[in-house]
Short mmCIF file of C-alpha atoms in Angstrom, two decimals:
data_model
loop_
_atom_site.label_atom_id
_atom_site.label_comp_id
_atom_site.label_asym_id
_atom_site.label_seq_id
_atom_site.Cartn_x
_atom_site.Cartn_y
_atom_site.Cartn_z
CA MET A 12 -4.63 25.04 14.50
CA ASP A 13 -1.00 25.09 16.03
CA HIS A 14 -0.42 26.25 19.63
CA ASP A 15 0.33 29.78 18.54
CA GLY A 16 -3.23 29.95 16.65
CA THR A 17 -1.91 29.75 13.17
CA GLU A 18 -3.68 27.34 10.75
CA ARG A 19 -1.79 24.09 10.25
CA ARG A 20 -1.85 23.05 6.55
CA PRO A 21 -2.31 19.48 5.52
CA VAL A 22 1.16 17.73 4.77
CA THR A 23 1.84 15.84 1.62
CA ALA A 24 2.56 12.06 1.77
CA ALA A 25 6.28 12.65 1.25
CA GLU A 26 6.26 15.30 4.09
CA LEU A 27 4.44 13.04 6.44
CA PHE A 28 6.52 9.99 6.13
CA ASP A 29 9.77 12.10 5.92
CA GLY A 30 8.81 13.41 9.46
CA LEU A 31 7.67 10.14 10.79
CA GLY A 32 10.79 8.19 9.79
CA ILE A 33 11.45 4.99 11.98
CA ALA A 34 8.57 5.83 14.34
CA TYR A 35 6.13 4.53 11.58
CA GLU A 36 7.89 1.27 11.58
CA HIS A 37 7.76 1.01 15.39
CA ALA A 38 3.91 1.75 15.43
CA PHE A 39 2.95 -0.65 12.62
CA VAL A 40 5.61 -3.39 12.32
CA ARG A 41 3.77 -5.85 14.47
CA LEU A 42 0.58 -5.78 12.40
CA PRO A 43 -0.81 -9.49 12.37
CA ALA A 44 -2.91 -9.26 9.23
CA GLN A 45 0.14 -7.85 7.36
CA ARG A 46 2.46 -10.59 8.31
CA ALA A 47 -0.30 -13.20 7.50
CA ALA A 48 -0.79 -11.64 4.01
CA VAL A 49 3.03 -11.74 3.33
CA ASP A 50 3.27 -15.27 4.57
CA TRP A 51 0.27 -16.31 2.37
CA LEU A 52 2.07 -14.69 -0.51
CA THR A 53 5.43 -16.12 -0.09
CA ALA A 54 3.95 -19.58 0.33
CA ARG A 55 2.69 -19.31 -3.48
CA LEU A 56 5.98 -17.67 -4.78
CA GLY A 57 9.06 -19.60 -6.16
CA ALA A 58 12.59 -18.44 -5.44
CA GLY A 59 13.50 -15.51 -7.56
CA ALA A 60 9.86 -14.30 -7.91
CA ARG A 61 9.66 -10.57 -8.91
CA VAL A 62 7.77 -8.73 -6.23
CA LEU A 63 7.00 -4.83 -6.16
CA ASP A 64 6.38 -3.45 -2.80
CA VAL A 65 4.29 -0.18 -3.30
CA GLY A 66 4.79 2.17 -0.30
CA CYS A 67 7.45 0.11 1.15
CA GLY A 68 8.07 2.46 4.11
CA THR A 69 11.24 1.43 6.03
CA GLY A 70 11.49 -2.02 4.43
CA ARG A 71 10.25 -3.79 7.52
CA PRO A 72 8.56 -5.95 7.69
CA VAL A 73 7.33 -6.46 4.12
CA ALA A 74 10.33 -6.18 1.95
CA ASP A 75 12.57 -7.67 4.50
CA LEU A 76 10.30 -10.92 4.65
CA LEU A 77 10.14 -11.19 0.94
CA ALA A 78 13.74 -10.87 0.46
CA ARG A 79 14.34 -13.49 3.11
CA ALA A 80 11.90 -15.83 1.16
CA GLY A 81 14.09 -15.63 -1.98
CA CYS A 82 12.20 -13.05 -3.86
CA GLU A 83 13.62 -10.32 -6.03
CA VAL A 84 12.14 -7.35 -4.35
CA THR A 85 11.78 -3.77 -5.72
CA GLY A 86 10.33 -1.21 -3.30
CA ILE A 87 9.03 2.21 -4.05
CA ASP A 88 7.87 5.19 -1.55
CA VAL A 89 7.46 8.94 -2.11
CA SER A 90 9.47 9.54 1.08
CA ALA A 91 13.22 10.05 0.64
CA GLU A 92 13.73 9.31 4.48
CA MET A 93 11.75 6.02 4.08
CA VAL A 94 13.85 4.97 1.19
CA ALA A 95 17.17 5.64 3.02
CA LEU A 96 15.98 3.63 6.01
CA ALA A 97 14.85 0.73 3.70
CA ARG A 98 18.17 0.69 1.83
CA ALA A 99 20.07 0.53 5.18
CA GLN A 100 17.83 -2.13 6.69
CA VAL A 101 17.02 -4.44 3.80
CA PRO A 102 20.22 -4.55 1.59
CA GLY A 103 18.76 -7.63 -0.21
CA ALA A 104 16.11 -5.60 -1.93
CA ARG A 105 16.10 -2.55 -4.43
CA PHE A 106 14.41 0.70 -3.26
CA GLU A 107 13.58 3.69 -5.36
CA GLN A 108 11.99 7.08 -4.47
CA CYS A 109 8.99 7.13 -6.57
CA ASP A 110 5.24 7.77 -6.59
CA VAL A 111 3.26 4.75 -7.82
CA ARG A 112 1.40 7.25 -10.13
CA ALA A 113 4.71 7.94 -11.78
CA PHE A 114 6.49 4.55 -11.59
CA GLU A 115 7.25 2.74 -14.91
CA ALA A 116 7.15 -0.95 -15.21
CA PRO A 117 6.49 -3.40 -18.20
CA GLU A 118 3.18 -5.05 -18.63
CA GLY A 119 3.32 -8.38 -16.75
CA GLY A 120 6.76 -7.44 -15.27
CA PHE A 121 6.14 -8.72 -11.58
CA ASP A 122 4.84 -12.05 -10.28
CA ALA A 123 3.24 -10.11 -7.30
CA VAL A 124 2.55 -6.64 -6.03
CA CYS A 125 2.11 -5.63 -2.53
CA ALA A 126 0.28 -2.35 -1.64
CA PHE A 127 -0.29 -1.92 1.93
CA PHE A 128 -2.04 1.55 2.58
CA PRO A 129 -0.30 3.45 -0.03
CA LEU A 130 -3.31 4.99 -1.80
CA MET A 131 -5.20 6.87 0.91
CA MET A 132 -3.57 10.12 0.32
CA MET A 133 -4.78 10.35 -3.26
CA THR A 134 -8.05 11.34 -4.76
CA ARG A 135 -10.38 8.39 -5.50
CA GLY A 136 -9.64 8.67 -9.19
CA GLU A 137 -5.97 8.45 -8.48
CA ALA A 138 -6.30 5.56 -6.25
CA SER A 139 -8.43 3.66 -8.92
CA ALA A 140 -5.92 4.47 -11.66
CA ALA A 141 -3.03 3.19 -9.42
CA LEU A 142 -4.92 -0.02 -8.84
CA ARG A 143 -5.39 -0.58 -12.55
CA ARG A 144 -1.61 0.28 -13.08
CA MET A 145 -0.68 -2.32 -10.49
CA ALA A 146 -2.89 -4.97 -12.04
CA GLY A 147 -1.29 -4.43 -15.24
CA TRP A 148 2.10 -5.04 -13.85
CA LEU A 149 1.26 -8.66 -12.84
CA ALA A 150 2.29 -11.47 -14.91
CA PRO A 151 -0.53 -13.94 -15.58
CA GLY A 152 -1.42 -15.74 -12.46
CA GLY A 153 0.41 -13.12 -10.39
CA PHE A 154 -1.00 -11.84 -7.08
CA LEU A 155 -2.05 -8.45 -5.81
CA VAL A 156 -2.07 -8.16 -2.07
CA THR A 157 -3.40 -4.83 -0.63
CA ALA A 158 -4.61 -3.21 2.62
CA THR A 159 -6.60 -0.15 3.19
CA VAL A 160 -8.70 1.55 5.83
CA PRO A 161 -12.16 1.25 4.32
CA ALA A 162 -14.44 4.33 4.49
CA ASP A 163 -16.81 6.29 2.30
CA VAL A 164 -14.66 9.57 2.18
CA GLU A 165 -13.23 11.76 -0.57
CA ASP A 166 -10.43 14.28 0.26
CA MET A 167 -11.35 14.43 4.10
CA GLU A 168 -9.04 16.43 6.35
CA ILE A 169 -8.02 14.39 9.39
CA VAL A 170 -5.31 14.34 12.04
CA TRP A 171 -3.30 11.32 11.99
CA MET A 172 -0.19 10.66 14.33
CA GLU A 173 -0.41 14.44 15.07
CA ARG A 174 -0.03 15.40 11.44
CA THR A 175 -2.94 17.03 9.38
CA VAL A 176 -3.57 15.04 6.11
CA ARG A 177 -6.15 14.79 3.58
CA VAL A 178 -7.45 11.22 2.71
CA SER A 179 -9.76 9.47 0.49
CA SER A 180 -11.06 5.89 0.68
CA PHE A 181 -13.63 3.40 -0.57
CA PRO A 182 -16.36 1.31 1.27
CA VAL A 183 -15.62 -2.39 1.23
CA ASP A 184 -17.84 -3.36 -1.54
CA GLU A 185 -16.49 -0.64 -3.85
CA TYR A 186 -12.88 -1.46 -3.16
CA LEU A 187 -13.50 -5.04 -4.06
CA ARG A 188 -15.59 -4.09 -7.18
CA LEU A 189 -12.77 -2.06 -8.45
CA GLN A 190 -10.38 -4.92 -8.27
CA ARG A 191 -12.82 -7.29 -9.88
CA GLU A 192 -14.34 -5.16 -12.42
CA GLU A 193 -11.96 -2.40 -13.37
CA CYS A 194 -8.69 -4.44 -12.61
CA GLY A 195 -10.02 -7.67 -14.00
CA LEU A 196 -8.73 -9.68 -10.91
CA GLU A 197 -9.94 -12.80 -9.27
CA MET A 198 -10.75 -11.87 -5.77
CA LEU A 199 -9.40 -14.77 -3.52
CA HIS A 200 -9.85 -13.44 -0.03
CA HIS A 201 -10.77 -10.22 1.87
CA ALA A 202 -11.04 -9.79 5.58
CA LEU A 203 -11.61 -6.83 8.03
CA SER A 204 -9.70 -6.55 11.14
CA ASP A 205 -9.07 -4.10 13.91
CA PHE A 206 -5.41 -2.91 14.94
CA THR A 207 -4.12 -0.47 17.60
CA PRO A 208 -0.74 0.92 16.56
CA ASP A 209 2.19 0.87 19.04
CA ASP A 210 2.15 4.59 19.36
CA ASP A 211 0.07 6.80 21.72
CA ARG A 212 -0.37 9.36 18.95
CA ALA A 213 -2.30 6.74 16.66
CA ALA A 214 -5.82 5.77 17.20
CA PRO A 215 -7.23 2.22 16.67
CA GLU A 216 -7.99 1.58 13.00
CA GLU A 217 -10.11 -0.76 10.94
CA HIS A 218 -8.18 -2.55 8.20
CA LEU A 219 -9.34 -4.32 4.99
CA PHE A 220 -6.78 -6.76 3.59
CA THR A 221 -7.49 -8.35 0.15
CA TYR A 222 -5.72 -11.02 -1.97
CA ALA A 223 -6.35 -10.97 -5.68
CA ARG A 224 -4.93 -12.91 -8.67
CA ARG A 225 -4.53 -11.95 -12.37
CA PRO A 226 -6.15 -14.75 -14.36
CA GLU A 227 -3.89 -16.88 -16.43
CA HIS A 228 -5.47 -16.53 -19.53
CA ALA A 229 -8.43 -14.04 -19.56
CA GLU A 230 -7.71 -10.63 -21.06
CA ARG A 231 -7.72 -7.54 -18.90
CA LYS A 232 -9.83 -4.60 -19.72
CA GLU A 233 -8.22 -1.80 -21.34
CA SER A 234 -7.68 1.00 -19.01
CA THR A 235 -6.76 4.75 -19.26
CA TYR A 236 -4.32 5.95 -16.84
#
């Protein structure tokens, strides 16, 4: 409820991040596990590697680090405010306002895809389908690097950074299984870590980071999106 007693409806992902703007970057930009994931990825990519940053936010730190490493970066986000900030802050990358569920990319069109926390305001079915889509956009040998807040929840209403949102997520084992069995990826690394955002409105979170690879030669299972 708001202070006047009226019910507060859950906001959409676009409304949430339009409202947070640069405050989201300030709260999460110094996330050590995310920086480690990007460093791991850039160490394995050559100059000119095509990388998609799903849920790019303000462009910092992920798209910025990738562009500085010489990658050809495309970032997508549902929030117009985030895309505007990213374009201003990371001129060396290309940004598009688009939901990953609607984004069109060729099969094998990217050498890597980063997806740091973009799936949680979807249903589990939508998140699973989005993972399969992202895996299909990887070139053979390409990498999918992701992060989520692991939990056994479906369409649960929570308050996050003073906004009411609906979230879904998967337990650790199920999230790994989705990437292995439904996406046909090789799981190279996964780790749990705790992080406290630099914002008094945000509570400490448990994060799961995963590094996966599309096999060079093995065929992916057919998926229906």
